[in-house]
mmCIF file of C-alpha atoms in Angstrom:
data_model
loop_
_atom_site.group_PDB
_atom_site.id
_atom_site.type_symbol
_atom_site.label_atom_id
_atom_site.label_comp_id
_atom_site.label_asym_id
_atom_site.label_seq_id
_atom_site.Cartn_x
_atom_site.Cartn_y
_atom_site.Cartn_z
ATOM 1 C CA VAL A 1 -0.873 -0.510 -3.998
ATOM 2 C CA VAL A 2 2.797 0.423 -3.847
ATOM 3 C CA VAL A 3 4.138 3.988 -3.809
ATOM 4 C CA THR A 4 5.762 4.792 -7.187
ATOM 5 C CA GLU A 5 8.616 6.975 -5.930
ATOM 6 C CA ASP A 6 9.498 5.113 -2.736
ATOM 7 C CA HIS A 7 9.746 1.380 -3.263
ATOM 8 C CA TYR A 8 12.143 -1.538 -3.293
ATOM 9 C CA LYS A 9 12.651 -3.565 -6.461
ATOM 10 C CA VAL A 10 12.609 -7.170 -5.306
ATOM 11 C CA THR A 11 13.787 -10.182 -7.293
ATOM 12 C CA ILE A 12 12.727 -13.702 -6.385
ATOM 13 C CA VAL A 13 15.731 -15.945 -7.006
ATOM 14 C CA ASP A 14 16.183 -19.738 -6.953
ATOM 15 C CA SER A 15 12.602 -20.351 -8.146
ATOM 16 C CA GLY A 16 12.803 -20.537 -11.932
ATOM 17 C CA ASN A 17 10.663 -18.308 -14.126
ATOM 18 C CA ILE A 18 7.529 -17.078 -12.347
ATOM 19 C CA ASN A 19 4.903 -15.495 -14.573
ATOM 20 C CA TYR A 20 1.262 -16.415 -13.956
ATOM 21 C CA SER A 21 -2.077 -15.158 -12.614
ATOM 22 C CA GLN A 22 -4.172 -16.764 -9.899
ATOM 23 C CA MET A 23 -7.572 -16.003 -8.424
ATOM 24 C CA CYS A 24 -7.460 -14.849 -4.776
ATOM 25 C CA GLN A 25 -10.094 -13.565 -2.372
ATOM 26 C CA LEU A 26 -10.781 -9.830 -2.440
ATOM 27 C CA HIS A 27 -10.636 -9.787 1.364
ATOM 28 C CA PRO A 28 -8.535 -12.251 3.383
ATOM 29 C CA LYS A 29 -11.224 -12.816 6.048
ATOM 30 C CA ASN A 30 -14.516 -12.296 4.201
ATOM 31 C CA SER A 31 -15.701 -14.155 1.110
ATOM 32 C CA ILE A 32 -16.948 -11.166 -0.878
ATOM 33 C CA GLY A 33 -15.520 -12.175 -4.238
ATOM 34 C CA ASN A 34 -12.284 -12.882 -6.047
ATOM 35 C CA LYS A 35 -9.653 -10.997 -8.012
ATOM 36 C CA ALA A 36 -6.845 -12.017 -10.334
ATOM 37 C CA VAL A 37 -3.385 -11.561 -8.806
ATOM 38 C CA ASN A 38 -0.310 -11.487 -11.068
ATOM 39 C CA TYR A 39 2.834 -13.297 -9.902
ATOM 40 C CA SER A 40 6.336 -12.635 -11.217
ATOM 41 C CA ASN A 41 10.020 -12.965 -10.308
ATOM 42 C CA SER A 42 10.131 -9.180 -10.232
ATOM 43 C CA ILE A 43 7.964 -7.434 -7.618
ATOM 44 C CA ILE A 44 7.927 -4.123 -5.764
ATOM 45 C CA ILE A 45 7.235 -3.370 -2.113
ATOM 46 C CA ASP A 46 6.888 -0.055 -0.271
ATOM 47 C CA LYS A 47 10.194 1.437 0.889
ATOM 48 C CA THR A 48 8.941 1.665 4.480
ATOM 49 C CA ASP A 49 8.482 -2.122 4.415
ATOM 50 C CA GLY A 50 11.805 -2.820 2.722
ATOM 51 C CA ASP A 51 13.689 -0.640 5.194
ATOM 52 C CA ILE A 52 12.643 -2.730 8.203
ATOM 53 C CA LEU A 53 13.595 -6.082 6.677
ATOM 54 C CA THR A 54 17.028 -7.601 7.322
ATOM 55 C CA VAL A 55 19.124 -10.193 5.482
ATOM 56 C CA GLY A 56 18.148 -13.670 6.653
ATOM 57 C CA GLU A 57 14.727 -12.539 7.914
ATOM 58 C CA GLU A 58 11.656 -14.540 6.996
ATOM 59 C CA PHE A 59 8.511 -12.535 6.250
ATOM 60 C CA THR A 60 5.136 -13.069 4.579
ATOM 61 C CA LEU A 61 4.002 -11.708 1.219
ATOM 62 C CA PHE A 62 0.199 -11.393 1.319
ATOM 63 C CA ASN A 63 -1.530 -13.787 -1.118
ATOM 64 C CA TRP A 64 1.730 -15.623 -1.750
ATOM 65 C CA GLY A 65 3.464 -17.024 1.310
ATOM 66 C CA ASN A 66 6.713 -16.821 3.223
ATOM 67 C CA VAL A 67 10.000 -15.652 1.785
ATOM 68 C CA ILE A 68 13.494 -15.086 3.162
ATOM 69 C CA VAL A 69 15.664 -12.038 2.461
ATOM 70 C CA LYS A 70 18.816 -13.289 0.710
ATOM 71 C CA ALA A 71 20.421 -9.912 -0.114
ATOM 72 C CA LYS A 72 19.528 -6.253 0.371
ATOM 73 C CA ASP A 73 20.980 -3.000 -0.979
ATOM 74 C CA SER A 74 19.415 -0.090 0.928
ATOM 75 C CA LEU A 75 21.238 2.537 -1.148
ATOM 76 C CA ASN A 76 19.688 1.342 -4.411
ATOM 77 C CA ASN A 77 16.444 0.039 -2.861
ATOM 78 C CA THR A 78 16.901 -3.477 -4.227
ATOM 79 C CA MET A 79 16.457 -6.853 -2.589
ATOM 80 C CA GLU A 80 16.738 -10.536 -3.442
ATOM 81 C CA ILE A 81 14.453 -13.039 -1.749
ATOM 82 C CA ILE A 82 13.848 -16.781 -1.897
ATOM 83 C CA LEU A 83 10.491 -18.512 -1.532
ATOM 84 C CA ASN A 84 9.989 -20.612 1.595
ATOM 85 C CA THR A 85 7.005 -22.792 0.747
ATOM 86 C CA ASN A 86 7.235 -24.572 4.120
ATOM 87 C CA GLY A 87 7.065 -21.333 6.114
ATOM 88 C CA ASP A 88 4.182 -20.549 8.481
ATOM 89 C CA PRO A 89 2.736 -17.017 8.060
ATOM 90 C CA LYS A 90 1.578 -17.097 11.689
ATOM 91 C CA LEU A 91 5.218 -17.181 12.803
ATOM 92 C CA THR A 92 6.460 -14.153 10.854
ATOM 93 C CA LYS A 93 6.547 -10.680 12.351
ATOM 94 C CA ASN A 94 6.192 -8.764 9.084
ATOM 95 C CA LYS A 95 3.341 -9.245 6.615
ATOM 96 C CA ILE A 96 3.934 -7.195 3.482
ATOM 97 C CA THR A 97 1.863 -6.137 0.490
ATOM 98 C CA TRP A 98 3.533 -6.341 -2.907
ATOM 99 C CA LEU A 99 2.888 -5.864 -6.586
ATOM 100 C CA ALA A 100 4.207 -7.818 -9.578
ATOM 101 C CA VAL A 101 6.040 -5.615 -12.051
ATOM 102 C CA ASN A 102 4.146 -5.635 -15.350
ATOM 103 C CA ASN A 103 2.700 -3.268 -17.935
ATOM 104 C CA ASN A 104 -0.855 -3.730 -16.656
ATOM 105 C CA ASN A 105 -0.367 -1.996 -13.304
ATOM 106 C CA LEU A 106 -2.479 1.130 -12.920
ATOM 107 C CA LYS A 107 -1.306 4.593 -11.959
ATOM 108 C CA ILE A 108 -3.272 5.624 -8.894
ATOM 109 C CA THR A 109 -3.313 8.804 -6.848
ATOM 110 C CA LEU A 110 -4.370 8.420 -3.226
ATOM 111 C CA THR A 111 -5.671 11.682 -1.760
ATOM 112 C CA ILE A 112 -5.428 11.692 2.019
ATOM 113 C CA ILE A 113 -7.451 14.315 3.871
ATOM 114 C CA GLY A 114 -5.912 15.119 7.260
ATOM 115 C CA ASN A 115 -7.379 16.803 10.320
ATOM 116 C CA LEU A 116 -8.610 20.354 9.783
ATOM 117 C CA ILE A 117 -6.838 21.658 12.889
ATOM 118 C CA THR A 118 -3.545 20.651 14.516
ATOM 119 C CA VAL A 119 -4.843 20.418 18.099
ATOM 120 C CA PRO A 120 -7.516 18.147 19.641
ATOM 121 C CA SER A 121 -9.838 21.103 20.357
ATOM 122 C CA LEU A 122 -9.903 24.832 19.731
ATOM 123 C CA PRO A 123 -8.779 27.064 22.610
ATOM 124 C CA SER A 124 -11.498 28.746 24.619
ATOM 125 C CA LYS A 125 -11.566 32.507 25.032
ATOM 126 C CA LYS A 126 -13.503 31.902 28.261
ATOM 127 C CA ASN A 127 -10.271 30.572 29.753
ATOM 128 C CA GLY A 128 -8.357 33.640 28.629
ATOM 129 C CA ASP A 129 -6.634 31.956 25.702
ATOM 130 C CA THR A 130 -5.817 34.491 22.978
ATOM 131 C CA THR A 131 -4.487 32.027 20.384
ATOM 132 C CA ASP A 132 -5.565 32.978 16.882
ATOM 133 C CA TRP A 133 -7.528 29.970 15.574
ATOM 134 C CA LYS A 134 -6.141 30.565 12.065
ATOM 135 C CA THR A 135 -2.675 29.486 13.262
ATOM 136 C CA LEU A 136 -4.105 26.086 14.196
ATOM 137 C CA ILE A 137 -5.246 25.176 10.670
ATOM 138 C CA ASN A 138 -3.376 22.136 9.358
ATOM 139 C CA PRO A 139 -1.034 23.247 6.533
ATOM 140 C CA ASN A 140 -0.880 19.622 5.320
ATOM 141 C CA LEU A 141 -4.624 19.140 5.100
ATOM 142 C CA LYS A 142 -4.482 17.344 1.750
ATOM 143 C CA THR A 143 -1.712 14.935 0.754
ATOM 144 C CA LYS A 144 -1.467 13.203 -2.616
ATOM 145 C CA ILE A 145 0.488 9.960 -2.977
ATOM 146 C CA VAL A 146 1.106 8.508 -6.441
ATOM 147 C CA CYS A 147 1.086 4.693 -6.458
ATOM 148 C CA TYR A 148 0.974 1.664 -8.671
ATOM 149 C CA GLY A 149 -2.166 -0.427 -8.305
ATOM 150 C CA GLU A 150 -2.840 -4.007 -9.314
ATOM 151 C CA GLU A 151 -4.535 -4.716 -12.623
ATOM 152 C CA SER A 152 -7.757 -5.925 -10.979
ATOM 153 C CA MET A 153 -8.433 -2.367 -9.764
ATOM 154 C CA ASN A 154 -9.361 -1.399 -13.334
ATOM 155 C CA LYS A 155 -12.829 -2.846 -12.627
ATOM 156 C CA LEU A 156 -13.561 -0.091 -10.106
ATOM 157 C CA ILE A 157 -15.901 2.681 -11.199
ATOM 158 C CA LYS A 158 -16.438 6.198 -9.899
ATOM 159 C CA GLY A 159 -18.142 6.028 -6.516
ATOM 160 C CA SER A 160 -16.844 2.536 -5.666
ATOM 161 C CA ARG A 161 -15.685 2.070 -2.099
ATOM 162 C CA VAL A 162 -12.617 -0.053 -1.538
ATOM 163 C CA GLN A 163 -10.311 -1.123 1.263
ATOM 164 C CA ILE A 164 -6.654 -1.015 0.330
ATOM 165 C CA MET A 165 -4.751 -3.358 2.586
ATOM 166 C CA ARG A 166 -2.592 -1.513 5.119
ATOM 167 C CA LYS A 167 -3.534 1.880 3.601
ATOM 168 C CA GLY A 168 -7.168 2.429 4.555
ATOM 169 C CA TYR A 169 -10.615 2.868 3.047
ATOM 170 C CA PHE A 170 -11.089 4.902 -0.121
ATOM 171 C CA ILE A 171 -13.748 6.017 -2.563
ATOM 172 C CA VAL A 172 -13.014 6.205 -6.286
ATOM 173 C CA HIS A 173 -13.195 9.881 -7.218
ATOM 174 C CA LYS A 174 -11.995 9.943 -10.854
ATOM 175 C CA VAL A 175 -11.299 7.293 -13.469
ATOM 176 C CA THR A 176 -9.589 7.863 -16.840
ATOM 177 C CA ASN A 177 -7.993 5.439 -19.303
ATOM 178 C CA ASP A 178 -4.595 5.454 -17.601
ATOM 179 C CA HIS A 179 -5.194 6.904 -14.139
ATOM 180 C CA MET A 180 -7.452 6.590 -11.123
ATOM 181 C CA GLU A 181 -7.856 8.960 -8.174
ATOM 182 C CA LEU A 182 -9.036 7.658 -4.814
ATOM 183 C CA VAL A 183 -9.924 9.801 -1.792
ATOM 184 C CA ASP A 184 -9.597 8.400 1.690
ATOM 185 C CA ILE A 185 -12.640 7.861 3.863
ATOM 186 C CA PRO A 186 -11.690 9.178 7.320
ATOM 187 C CA ASP A 187 -12.261 6.661 10.088
ATOM 188 C CA GLY A 188 -12.091 9.181 12.932
ATOM 189 C CA SER A 189 -9.163 7.444 14.621
ATOM 190 C CA ASP A 190 -6.890 10.511 14.650
#
């Protein structure tokens, strides 16, 4: 998935017209099934990923291969890249998720549930602490992020559990004709 509001529009140049679908594994390390991935000259990547890339840098697009940044405009969030079919993904520092721009991408809302309180543990009155526990409640408990999701996600049904690469684990909460809401499954790492 790629965030709708904060993304780079990326154009693959010097490679002719790219417009096809290919079957790829659902998970890069486990053979649990396949999904169709759309490829195009026009893709989007998250802004946080685009911001760290520099002109001339080689990086890896998951399920595609290595590319090199040819041009970048940080003010307009645009980038031009060229495919490097001889590149080795093991040698690149940045591995980036992406999404082909097409009319079949889904609108997805990721609901992230944060920690209930803003401190590791509540203060103890036994130790003389008079902090009001109500001031420790996280004001940003629930965050909603609107994203574009790949077409293959339309096969998910309510209750499905899914790992979104580099975002986390989610459960499908709501599904309508043009929208899907996923709620994160906390992993306890915070």
